[in-house]
Amino acid sequence: MSSAVEIGFYHLTRTTLDQVLPTLLGKTLDAGERAVVCCSSVEQVSALDAALWAVKEPVWLPHGTEKMGHAAWQPIWLTAGIDVPNGAKFLFRIDGAGPELLEPFTRVFDVFDGHDEAQVQRARQRWKNLKNAGHRLVYWKQGERGWAKAG
């Protein structure tokens, strides 16, 4: 199987999810794309929602959640489910959350916390499964001067 979907694994080692995600989402919007961010819990959706409203750079990240509604209008949608009501082509999977079917997306970001051994082990298993399924995979790890592409 050959897939047009690029799946990037983003291994957090120096900063937290709420510090990294705004930059990645800002670049997504700059590219003229929409994003869906699939979280592992409703609590994580609430925490990321608060973090995105508080972010200073980029200045503003327009986004929504189920509580806010108007899903189709939202360039960034935060969910604890597998819904993609905003037509996003960029999928952010936090610790593997979200839909298993990746073909509707042009780019997938699999973000996991390198300080949580259970998340690292789950990411390794996802990598193996996706590689065996024939997907194009890229591994990014935080280094001293930003992201370093490996393997």
mmCIF file of C-alpha atoms in Angstrom:
data_model
loop_
_atom_site.group_PDB
_atom_site.id
_atom_site.type_symbol
_atom_site.label_atom_id
_atom_site.label_comp_id
_atom_site.label_asym_id
_atom_site.label_seq_id
_atom_site.Cartn_x
_atom_site.Cartn_y
_atom_site.Cartn_z
ATOM 1 C CA MET A 1 0.000 0.000 0.000
ATOM 2 C CA SER A 2 1.247 3.463 -0.859
ATOM 3 C CA SER A 3 -0.097 6.433 1.017
ATOM 4 C CA ALA A 4 -0.029 10.126 0.163
ATOM 5 C CA VAL A 5 -0.376 10.886 3.867
ATOM 6 C CA GLU A 6 2.758 12.156 5.559
ATOM 7 C CA ILE A 7 2.803 11.058 9.193
ATOM 8 C CA GLY A 8 5.210 12.932 11.419
ATOM 9 C CA PHE A 9 5.975 11.689 14.905
ATOM 10 C CA TYR A 10 6.812 14.603 17.203
ATOM 11 C CA HIS A 11 8.746 13.477 20.291
ATOM 12 C CA LEU A 12 8.524 16.132 23.012
ATOM 13 C CA THR A 13 11.658 16.180 25.164
ATOM 14 C CA ARG A 14 12.239 19.836 26.041
ATOM 15 C CA THR A 15 8.832 21.513 26.225
ATOM 16 C CA THR A 16 5.233 20.625 26.964
ATOM 17 C CA LEU A 17 2.375 20.047 24.558
ATOM 18 C CA ASP A 18 0.761 23.399 25.332
ATOM 19 C CA GLN A 19 4.086 25.119 24.544
ATOM 20 C CA VAL A 20 4.645 23.291 21.227
ATOM 21 C CA LEU A 21 1.157 23.032 19.806
ATOM 22 C CA PRO A 22 0.586 26.790 19.229
ATOM 23 C CA THR A 23 3.650 27.010 16.966
ATOM 24 C CA LEU A 24 2.632 23.960 14.935
ATOM 25 C CA LEU A 25 -0.954 25.208 14.645
ATOM 26 C CA GLY A 26 0.234 28.700 13.700
ATOM 27 C CA LYS A 27 2.279 27.219 10.846
ATOM 28 C CA THR A 28 -0.760 25.193 9.808
ATOM 29 C CA LEU A 29 -2.892 28.335 9.544
ATOM 30 C CA ASP A 30 -0.055 30.186 7.764
ATOM 31 C CA ALA A 31 -0.106 27.396 5.160
ATOM 32 C CA GLY A 32 -3.816 28.039 4.614
ATOM 33 C CA GLU A 33 -4.822 24.727 6.179
ATOM 34 C CA ARG A 34 -7.379 23.723 8.793
ATOM 35 C CA ALA A 35 -6.555 21.403 11.690
ATOM 36 C CA VAL A 36 -8.306 18.992 13.969
ATOM 37 C CA VAL A 37 -6.588 18.256 17.284
ATOM 38 C CA CYS A 38 -7.660 14.910 18.747
ATOM 39 C CA CYS A 39 -7.114 14.728 22.491
ATOM 40 C CA SER A 40 -7.163 11.720 24.788
ATOM 41 C CA SER A 41 -9.796 13.214 27.126
ATOM 42 C CA VAL A 42 -12.344 15.993 27.561
ATOM 43 C CA GLU A 43 -10.068 17.388 30.290
ATOM 44 C CA GLN A 44 -7.204 17.620 27.807
ATOM 45 C CA VAL A 45 -9.500 19.458 25.355
ATOM 46 C CA SER A 46 -10.331 21.992 28.094
ATOM 47 C CA ALA A 47 -6.667 22.433 29.058
ATOM 48 C CA LEU A 48 -5.548 22.952 25.452
ATOM 49 C CA ASP A 49 -8.458 25.308 24.795
ATOM 50 C CA ALA A 50 -7.350 27.473 27.733
ATOM 51 C CA ALA A 51 -3.712 27.298 26.624
ATOM 52 C CA LEU A 52 -4.545 28.357 23.061
ATOM 53 C CA TRP A 53 -6.523 31.372 24.287
ATOM 54 C CA ALA A 54 -3.574 32.407 26.483
ATOM 55 C CA VAL A 55 -0.872 32.034 23.815
ATOM 56 C CA LYS A 56 1.038 35.189 22.885
ATOM 57 C CA GLU A 57 2.800 33.945 19.734
ATOM 58 C CA PRO A 58 1.195 33.649 17.276
ATOM 59 C CA VAL A 59 -0.996 36.486 18.481
ATOM 60 C CA TRP A 60 -4.272 34.613 18.004
ATOM 61 C CA LEU A 61 -5.207 31.038 17.162
ATOM 62 C CA PRO A 62 -8.874 30.884 16.186
ATOM 63 C CA HIS A 63 -10.253 27.575 17.386
ATOM 64 C CA GLY A 64 -13.307 25.896 18.780
ATOM 65 C CA THR A 65 -14.612 22.953 20.744
ATOM 66 C CA GLU A 66 -17.902 21.131 21.050
ATOM 67 C CA LYS A 67 -18.881 23.500 23.891
ATOM 68 C CA MET A 68 -18.425 26.525 21.614
ATOM 69 C CA GLY A 69 -20.188 25.067 18.603
ATOM 70 C CA HIS A 70 -20.053 26.456 15.043
ATOM 71 C CA ALA A 71 -17.681 23.632 14.150
ATOM 72 C CA ALA A 72 -17.681 24.239 10.392
ATOM 73 C CA TRP A 73 -16.409 27.790 10.927
ATOM 74 C CA GLN A 74 -13.451 26.805 13.101
ATOM 75 C CA PRO A 75 -10.020 26.647 11.430
ATOM 76 C CA ILE A 76 -8.796 24.619 14.420
ATOM 77 C CA TRP A 77 -11.098 22.083 16.083
ATOM 78 C CA LEU A 78 -10.256 20.493 19.456
ATOM 79 C CA THR A 79 -11.997 17.209 20.216
ATOM 80 C CA ALA A 80 -11.837 14.159 22.462
ATOM 81 C CA GLY A 81 -13.525 12.160 19.701
ATOM 82 C CA ILE A 82 -12.844 11.337 16.082
ATOM 83 C CA ASP A 83 -15.042 14.053 14.569
ATOM 84 C CA VAL A 84 -13.661 16.347 11.866
ATOM 85 C CA PRO A 85 -16.518 18.822 11.401
ATOM 86 C CA ASN A 86 -14.341 21.626 10.005
ATOM 87 C CA GLY A 87 -13.048 19.793 6.912
ATOM 88 C CA ALA A 88 -9.474 19.762 8.251
ATOM 89 C CA LYS A 89 -6.752 18.106 6.183
ATOM 90 C CA PHE A 90 -4.179 18.326 8.995
ATOM 91 C CA LEU A 91 -4.706 15.913 11.885
ATOM 92 C CA PHE A 92 -2.949 16.320 15.228
ATOM 93 C CA ARG A 93 -3.104 13.094 17.251
ATOM 94 C CA ILE A 94 -2.157 13.630 20.885
ATOM 95 C CA ASP A 95 -0.731 10.353 22.217
ATOM 96 C CA GLY A 96 -2.419 8.482 19.344
ATOM 97 C CA ALA A 97 -5.930 9.834 19.948
ATOM 98 C CA GLY A 98 -8.301 10.286 17.044
ATOM 99 C CA PRO A 99 -9.361 8.400 13.957
ATOM 100 C CA GLU A 100 -7.539 5.298 12.773
ATOM 101 C CA LEU A 101 -8.379 6.027 9.129
ATOM 102 C CA LEU A 102 -5.732 8.546 8.071
ATOM 103 C CA GLU A 103 -6.290 8.688 4.311
ATOM 104 C CA PRO A 104 -8.702 11.667 4.435
ATOM 105 C CA PHE A 105 -5.790 13.809 5.703
ATOM 106 C CA THR A 106 -2.830 15.221 3.804
ATOM 107 C CA ARG A 107 -0.685 15.489 6.917
ATOM 108 C CA VAL A 108 -0.770 13.799 10.322
ATOM 109 C CA PHE A 109 1.116 14.967 13.418
ATOM 110 C CA ASP A 110 1.500 12.277 16.089
ATOM 111 C CA VAL A 111 2.615 14.198 19.175
ATOM 112 C CA PHE A 112 3.783 12.389 22.313
ATOM 113 C CA ASP A 113 5.506 13.252 25.597
ATOM 114 C CA GLY A 114 9.017 11.828 25.825
ATOM 115 C CA HIS A 115 8.945 12.108 29.629
ATOM 116 C CA ASP A 116 6.052 9.641 29.841
ATOM 117 C CA GLU A 117 7.407 6.134 29.196
ATOM 118 C CA ALA A 118 3.927 4.746 28.508
ATOM 119 C CA GLN A 119 3.392 7.357 25.763
ATOM 120 C CA VAL A 120 6.791 6.552 24.262
ATOM 121 C CA GLN A 121 5.963 2.827 24.169
ATOM 122 C CA ARG A 122 2.566 3.493 22.563
ATOM 123 C CA ALA A 123 4.229 5.761 19.968
ATOM 124 C CA ARG A 124 6.731 3.018 19.111
ATOM 125 C CA GLN A 125 3.866 0.574 18.565
ATOM 126 C CA ARG A 126 1.981 3.092 16.378
ATOM 127 C CA TRP A 127 5.162 3.680 14.345
ATOM 128 C CA LYS A 128 5.610 -0.047 13.784
ATOM 129 C CA ASN A 129 1.957 -0.555 12.802
ATOM 130 C CA LEU A 130 1.913 2.425 10.427
ATOM 131 C CA LYS A 131 5.235 1.440 8.851
ATOM 132 C CA ASN A 132 3.940 -2.098 8.276
ATOM 133 C CA ALA A 133 0.832 -0.576 6.669
ATOM 134 C CA GLY A 134 3.069 1.229 4.153
ATOM 135 C CA HIS A 135 2.714 4.819 5.337
ATOM 136 C CA ARG A 136 5.461 7.441 4.863
ATOM 137 C CA LEU A 137 6.801 8.219 8.332
ATOM 138 C CA VAL A 138 9.053 10.994 9.600
ATOM 139 C CA TYR A 139 10.432 11.206 13.138
ATOM 140 C CA TRP A 140 11.080 14.585 14.745
ATOM 141 C CA LYS A 141 12.743 14.983 18.138
ATOM 142 C CA GLN A 142 13.259 18.175 20.084
ATOM 143 C CA GLY A 143 16.901 19.135 20.321
ATOM 144 C CA GLU A 144 18.819 22.020 21.825
ATOM 145 C CA ARG A 145 18.014 24.252 18.836
ATOM 146 C CA GLY A 146 14.543 23.104 17.870
ATOM 147 C CA TRP A 147 13.325 20.064 15.981
ATOM 148 C CA ALA A 148 15.761 17.561 14.513
ATOM 149 C CA LYS A 149 14.620 15.147 11.811
ATOM 150 C CA ALA A 150 15.792 11.586 12.344
ATOM 151 C CA GLY A 151 15.244 8.070 10.984
#
